[in-house]
Coordinates of C-alpha atoms and ligand atoms in Angstrom, one line a residue:
X965 CA 0.0 0.0 0.0
X966 CA 1.2 3.5 -0.8
X967 CA 1.6 5.7 2.3
X968 CA -0.5 8.8 2.3
X969 CA 1.4 12.1 2.9
X970 CA 0.8 13.3 6.5
X971 CA -1.9 16.0 6.9
X972 CA -1.4 19.5 8.4
X973 CA -1.9 20.0 12.1
X974 CA -5.5 20.4 13.3
X975 CA -6.7 18.9 10.0
X976 CA -10.3 17.6 9.6
X977 CA -11.6 14.9 7.4
X978 CA -14.8 13.0 6.9
X979 CA -17.6 11.7 4.8
X980 CA -20.6 13.7 3.4
X981 CA -23.6 12.3 1.7
X982 CA -25.4 14.3 -0.9
X983 CA -29.1 13.5 -0.6
X984 CA -32.0 14.6 -2.7
X985 CA -34.6 13.7 -5.2
X986 CA -33.4 12.8 -8.7
X987 CA -32.4 15.7 -10.8
X988 CA -31.9 18.3 -8.0
X989 CA -28.3 18.8 -9.0
X990 CA -26.3 16.4 -6.7
X991 CA -23.8 15.4 -9.4
X992 CA -23.5 19.0 -10.6
X993 CA -22.7 20.1 -7.1
X994 CA -20.1 17.4 -6.6
X995 CA -18.4 18.4 -9.9
X996 CA -18.5 22.0 -9.0
X997 CA -16.9 21.4 -5.6
X998 CA -14.3 19.1 -6.8
X999 CA -13.6 21.1 -9.9
X1000 CA -13.2 18.1 -12.2
X1001 CA -15.8 16.1 -13.9
X1002 CA -16.3 13.0 -11.7
X1003 CA -20.0 12.5 -11.5
X1004 CA -22.2 12.3 -14.5
X1005 CA -24.9 14.9 -14.8
X1006 CA -27.9 14.8 -17.1
X1007 CA -31.2 16.6 -17.6
X1008 CA -32.8 13.2 -17.3
X1009 CA -33.5 12.0 -13.8
X1010 CA -31.8 9.0 -12.1
X1011 CA -28.5 8.7 -13.8
X1012 CA -26.2 8.2 -10.9
X1013 CA -26.2 4.5 -10.4
X1014 CA -22.9 3.6 -8.8
X1015 CA -22.0 5.0 -5.4
X1016 CA -19.4 7.5 -6.3
X1017 CA -17.0 9.1 -3.9
X1018 CA -15.6 12.4 -4.9
X1019 CA -12.8 13.9 -2.9
X1020 CA -12.1 17.6 -2.2
X1021 CA -8.9 18.4 -0.4
X1022 CA -8.4 22.0 0.9
X1023 CA -5.8 23.3 3.3
X1024 CA -8.2 22.9 6.2
X1025 CA -10.0 19.6 5.5
X1026 CA -10.6 16.7 3.2
X1027 CA -14.2 16.1 2.2
X1028 CA -15.2 12.7 0.9
X1029 CA -18.5 13.2 -0.8
X1030 CA -20.8 10.3 -1.5
X1031 CA -23.1 11.1 -4.4
X1032 CA -26.1 8.9 -3.6
X1033 CA -28.6 7.8 -6.2
X1034 CA -31.8 9.8 -5.8
X1035 CA -34.3 8.7 -3.2
X1036 CA -37.6 7.9 -4.8
X1037 CA -40.2 5.1 -4.9
X1038 CA -38.6 1.9 -6.4
X1039 CA -40.3 0.6 -9.6
X1040 CA -38.2 -2.5 -10.4
X1041 CA -35.1 -4.3 -9.0
X1042 CA -32.6 -1.6 -10.2
X1043 CA -34.7 1.1 -8.5
X1044 CA -34.8 -0.9 -5.2
X1045 CA -31.0 -1.2 -5.2
X1046 CA -30.6 2.5 -5.9
X1047 CA -32.8 3.4 -2.9
X1048 CA -31.1 0.9 -0.6
X1049 CA -27.7 2.3 -1.7
X1050 CA -28.8 5.8 -0.9
X1051 CA -30.1 4.8 2.6
X1052 CA -27.0 2.9 3.5
X1053 CA -24.8 5.8 2.4
X1054 CA -26.6 8.0 4.9
X1055 CA -25.8 5.6 7.7
X1056 CA -22.0 6.0 7.2
X1057 CA -21.3 9.7 7.0
X1058 CA -20.4 12.6 9.3
X1059 CA -22.8 15.1 7.7
X1060 CA -25.5 15.3 5.0
X1061 CA -26.0 17.9 2.3
X1062 CA -29.8 17.8 1.6
X1063 CA -30.4 19.3 -1.8
X1064 CA -33.8 20.8 -2.6
X1065 CA -34.9 22.2 -5.9
X1066 CA -35.6 25.9 -5.3
X1067 CA -37.2 26.5 -8.7
X1068 CA -40.2 24.5 -7.5
X1069 CA -42.3 24.8 -4.3
X1070 CA -41.6 22.1 -1.7
X1071 CA -43.7 19.0 -2.3
X1072 CA -44.5 15.6 -0.9
X1073 CA -41.2 14.1 -2.2
X1074 CA -39.2 16.7 -0.2
X1075 CA -41.2 15.9 2.9
X1076 CA -40.5 12.2 2.4
X1077 CA -36.8 12.8 2.3
X1078 CA -36.8 15.2 5.3
X1079 CA -38.7 12.6 7.3
X1080 CA -36.1 10.0 6.4
X1081 CA -33.2 12.3 7.5
X1082 CA -34.9 13.2 10.7
X1083 CA -34.4 9.6 11.8
X1084 CA -30.7 9.9 11.8
X1085 CA -28.8 11.9 14.4
X1086 CA -26.6 13.7 11.8
X1087 CA -25.9 17.3 11.0
X1088 CA -27.8 18.3 7.9
X1089 CA -27.0 21.3 5.8
X1090 CA -29.7 22.3 3.3
X1091 CA -28.8 23.4 -0.2
X1092 CA -31.6 25.3 -1.9
X1093 CA -30.2 24.5 -5.3
X1094 CA -31.1 26.1 -8.7
X1095 CA -31.6 29.4 -7.0
X1096 CA -30.6 31.0 -10.3
X1097 CA -33.9 29.8 -11.7
X1098 CA -36.0 31.6 -9.1
X1099 CA -37.3 35.0 -10.2
X1100 CA -36.5 38.0 -7.9
X1101 CA -40.2 38.5 -7.1
X1102 CA -40.4 34.9 -5.7
X1103 CA -37.2 35.1 -3.5
X1104 CA -38.9 35.8 -0.2
X1105 CA -41.9 33.5 -0.6
X1106 CA -39.8 30.6 -1.9
X1107 CA -37.4 30.8 1.0
X1108 CA -40.3 31.0 3.5
X1109 CA -41.9 28.0 1.9
X1110 CA -38.8 26.0 2.4
X1111 CA -38.3 27.3 5.9
X1112 CA -41.8 26.0 6.8
X1113 CA -40.9 22.6 5.3
X1114 CA -38.0 22.5 7.7
X1115 CA -39.7 24.0 10.7
X1116 CA -38.5 22.9 14.1
X1117 CA -35.3 21.7 12.5
X1118 CA -32.2 23.7 13.1
X1119 CA -30.7 22.8 9.7
X1120 CA -28.9 25.8 8.1
X1121 CA -30.1 26.8 4.6
X1122 CA -27.8 27.8 1.7
X1123 CA -29.2 29.4 -1.4
X1124 CA -27.0 28.0 -4.1
X1125 CA -26.6 27.4 -7.8
X1126 CA -24.4 24.4 -8.3
X1127 CA -24.5 25.1 -12.0
X1128 CA -23.1 28.6 -11.7
X1129 CA -21.1 28.0 -8.5
X1130 CA -23.0 30.5 -6.4
X1131 CA -23.1 30.0 -2.7
X1132 CA -20.9 26.9 -2.9
X1133 CA -17.8 28.5 -1.3
X1134 CA -19.6 29.4 1.9
X1135 CA -21.1 26.0 2.0
X1136 CA -17.7 24.3 2.0
X1137 CA -16.3 26.8 4.5
X1138 CA -19.1 26.0 7.0
X1139 CA -19.0 22.3 6.3
X1140 CA -15.5 22.1 7.7
X1141 CA -16.9 22.6 11.2
X1142 CA -19.0 19.4 10.9
X1143 CA -16.1 17.1 10.1
X1144 CA -14.2 15.4 12.9
X1145 CA -10.5 16.1 13.4
X1146 CA -8.5 13.6 11.4
X1147 CA -5.8 12.9 8.8
X1148 CA -6.1 12.6 5.0
X1149 CA -8.4 9.6 4.1
X1150 CA -7.2 9.6 0.5
X1151 CA -4.1 11.0 -1.1
X1152 CA -4.6 14.8 -1.4
X1153 CA -4.4 14.8 -5.2
X1154 CA -7.1 12.2 -5.7
X1155 CA -10.5 13.4 -6.9
X1156 CA -12.4 10.2 -7.2
X1157 CA -12.3 6.7 -5.8
X1158 CA -13.7 5.1 -8.9
X1159 CA -11.5 3.3 -11.3
X1160 CA -10.9 5.2 -14.5
X1161 CA -12.8 2.6 -16.6
X1162 CA -16.0 3.2 -14.7
X1163 CA -15.7 7.0 -15.1
X1164 CA -15.2 6.5 -18.8
X1165 CA -18.2 4.2 -19.1
X1166 CA -20.3 6.7 -17.2
X1167 CA -19.3 9.4 -19.7
X1168 CA -20.6 7.3 -22.6
X1169 CA -23.8 6.6 -20.7
X1170 CA -24.3 10.3 -20.1
X1171 CA -24.0 10.9 -23.9
X1172 CA -26.5 8.2 -24.6
X1173 CA -29.0 9.9 -22.3
X1174 CA -28.3 13.4 -23.7
X1175 CA -28.6 12.3 -27.3
X1176 CA -31.5 10.0 -27.2
X1177 CA -33.7 11.7 -24.5
X1178 CA -36.8 9.7 -23.7
X1179 CA -36.4 7.2 -26.6
X1180 CA -33.8 5.2 -24.7
X1181 CA -35.1 5.1 -21.1
X1182 CA -32.8 3.9 -18.3
X1183 CA -32.4 0.5 -19.9
X1184 CA -28.9 1.2 -20.9
X1185 CA -25.6 0.1 -19.4
X1186 CA -22.0 0.6 -20.7
X1187 CA -18.9 -1.4 -20.2
X1188 CA -15.3 -0.6 -21.2
X1189 CA -14.0 -3.8 -22.6
X1190 CA -10.4 -2.8 -23.5
X1191 CA -8.1 0.1 -23.0
X1192 CA -4.7 0.1 -24.8
X1193 CA -2.0 2.7 -25.3
X1194 CA -1.1 2.6 -29.0
X1195 CA 1.7 4.4 -30.8
X1196 CA 1.0 5.9 -34.2
X1197 CA 3.6 5.1 -36.8
X1198 CA 2.6 7.8 -39.1
X1199 CA 5.6 9.9 -40.1
X1200 CA 3.6 13.1 -40.3
X1201 CA 2.3 12.7 -36.7
X1202 CA 5.6 11.5 -35.5
X1203 CA 5.0 8.8 -32.9
X1204 CA 2.3 10.4 -30.9
X1205 CA 0.7 8.2 -28.3
X1206 CA -3.0 7.5 -28.4
X1207 CA -5.4 5.6 -26.1
X1208 CA -7.6 3.1 -27.8
X1209 CA -10.8 2.3 -26.0
X1210 CA -13.3 -0.4 -26.9
X1211 CA -16.7 0.0 -25.3
X1212 CA -20.1 -1.8 -25.4
X1213 CA -23.5 -0.2 -24.9
X1214 CA -26.1 -2.7 -23.7
X1215 CA -29.8 -2.1 -24.3
X1216 CA -32.8 -4.3 -23.5
X1217 CA -34.6 -4.4 -26.9
X1218 CA -33.7 -4.7 -30.5
X1219 CA -35.7 -1.5 -31.3
X1220 CA -33.5 0.4 -28.9
X1221 CA -30.4 -0.8 -30.6
X1222 CA -31.8 0.6 -33.8
X1223 CA -32.4 4.0 -32.2
X1224 CA -28.9 4.1 -30.8
X1225 CA -27.2 3.3 -34.0
X1226 CA -29.5 5.7 -36.0
X1227 CA -29.9 6.3 -39.7
X1228 CA -26.7 5.4 -41.4
X1229 CA -25.0 5.1 -38.0
X1230 CA -25.4 8.9 -37.3
X1231 CA -26.6 8.6 -33.8
X1232 CA -23.8 6.3 -32.7
X1233 CA -21.4 8.6 -34.4
X1234 CA -22.6 11.6 -32.4
X1235 CA -22.5 9.7 -29.2
X1236 CA -19.0 8.5 -29.9
X1237 CA -17.7 11.9 -30.9
X1238 CA -19.2 13.6 -27.8
X1239 CA -17.9 10.8 -25.5
X1240 CA -14.5 11.0 -27.0
X1241 CA -14.3 14.8 -26.4
X1242 CA -15.3 14.3 -22.7
X1243 CA -12.8 11.4 -22.3
X1244 CA -10.0 13.5 -23.6
X1245 CA -10.6 16.0 -20.8
X1246 CA -10.4 13.2 -18.3
X1247 CA -7.4 11.4 -19.7
X1248 CA -5.7 14.5 -21.2
X1249 CA -4.6 13.0 -24.5
X1250 CA -5.9 11.8 -27.9
X1251 CA -8.3 8.9 -27.8
X1252 CA -9.5 6.4 -30.4
X1253 CA -12.9 5.2 -29.4
X1254 CA -14.9 2.3 -30.8
X1255 CA -18.4 1.6 -29.5
X1256 CA -20.5 -1.6 -30.0
X1257 CA -24.2 -1.9 -29.3
X1258 CA -25.6 -5.2 -27.9
X1259 CA -29.0 -6.4 -26.8
X1260 CA -29.2 -7.9 -23.3
X1261 CA -32.9 -8.6 -22.7
X1262 CA -34.3 -7.5 -19.3
X1263 CA -30.9 -6.9 -17.8
X1264 CA -32.4 -4.6 -15.2
X1265 CA -34.4 -7.4 -13.5
X1266 CA -31.7 -10.0 -13.4
X1267 CA -29.4 -10.0 -10.4
X1268 CA -26.7 -11.8 -12.4
X1269 CA -26.5 -9.2 -15.1
X1270 CA -26.8 -6.4 -12.6
X1271 CA -23.6 -7.6 -11.0
X1272 CA -21.9 -8.2 -14.3
X1273 CA -22.6 -4.6 -15.3
X1274 CA -21.2 -3.3 -12.0
X1275 CA -24.3 -2.5 -10.0
X1276 CA -23.4 -4.5 -7.0
X1277 CA -25.8 -4.9 -4.1
X1278 CA -24.8 -3.2 -0.9
X1279 CA -23.7 -5.4 1.9
Ligands
GDP486 P1 -28.8 14.7 -9.8 O1 -29.8 13.7 -10.4 O2 -29.3 15.2 -8.5 O3 -27.4 14.2 -9.7 O4 -28.8 16.0 -10.8 P2 -27.8 16.5 -11.9 O5 -26.6 17.0 -11.2 O6 -27.6 15.4 -12.9 O7 -28.5 17.7 -12.5 C1 -29.7 17.6 -13.2 C2 -29.9 18.8 -14.2 O8 -30.1 20.0 -13.4 C3 -28.7 19.0 -15.1 O9 -29.3 19.3 -16.4 C4 -28.0 20.2 -14.5 O10 -27.3 20.9 -15.4 C5 -29.1 21.0 -13.9 N1 -28.7 21.8 -12.7 C6 -28.0 21.3 -11.6 N2 -27.8 22.3 -10.7 C7 -28.3 23.5 -11.3 C8 -28.4 24.8 -10.9 O11 -27.9 25.2 -9.8 N3 -29.0 25.7 -11.7 C9 -29.6 25.3 -12.9 N4 -30.1 26.2 -13.7 N5 -29.5 24.0 -13.3 C10 -28.9 23.1 -12.5
MG487 MG1 -26.6 12.4 -10.1

């Protein structure tokens, strides 16, 4: 095991769970705080499947953020595992960031989550996210509405825009006080605990969701089958290194495969191009990407295929 550099005196470190309904901006906030793309974000709900830890190291503290899948009513086996995973994440942290969507009035779903969190004896900081979407005329009433949702609870409220990075600095400064004294838990230059392959697969899945919208629901999974450094022998390009990546997108039905490939392969081409650009940011170098599409019927309901695709059940 590599030894982790010793932390400064009076250092703090701990785990923080990001909790909130799907689409409130949990992944966006994690990315903004960490400053690098580690969690996938999408305008379509429920895209964070694997428990992802993102790590932010500042001179005062190390925050290990657990981006939980959205809490919601489960519809099928995959949904059940997502909810279980979110609940078990809450049980293992030092503080919770509860994200609420300020652009809407509080609803039953928010009350449901508040009730769950009340059962734990944990500090909760409330992020009223997407505050940039609230019109000035609504500022006062919107804040009051959320205050009444949280009545009798002494949870501090932060009006934020994860997207624009508004209010996030203060949030992090205050969050330090809720972490116990302790050393680095991860090397200070690490931003994610996920293997690179999984992050790359998530980038492709994100592009599938962006490009196909509702046509391909959540019945899609991605695996990275091979990664290989290749050296181009072309004289013009000298011997520039390049990372070759082979990936497979799994869908449930043949019709979905057709949509993903598109007319004359156009859809798959756009997905590939956009994914490649994202991957180049992550790996910082040229990438050759080839994507295959395969049909794996009903993979969401089969425990064996769930494990195969990396969605392990929590112990
Ligand atoms: P998650 O499901 O909670 O992880 O939500 P995501 O982080 O994937 O965000 C869902 C959508 O909301 C994405 O399209 C984001 O760009 C958008 N979003 C997140 N935070 C904000 C915000 O503060 N303001 C605005 N306008 N959009 C946001
Ligand atoms: Mg997410």
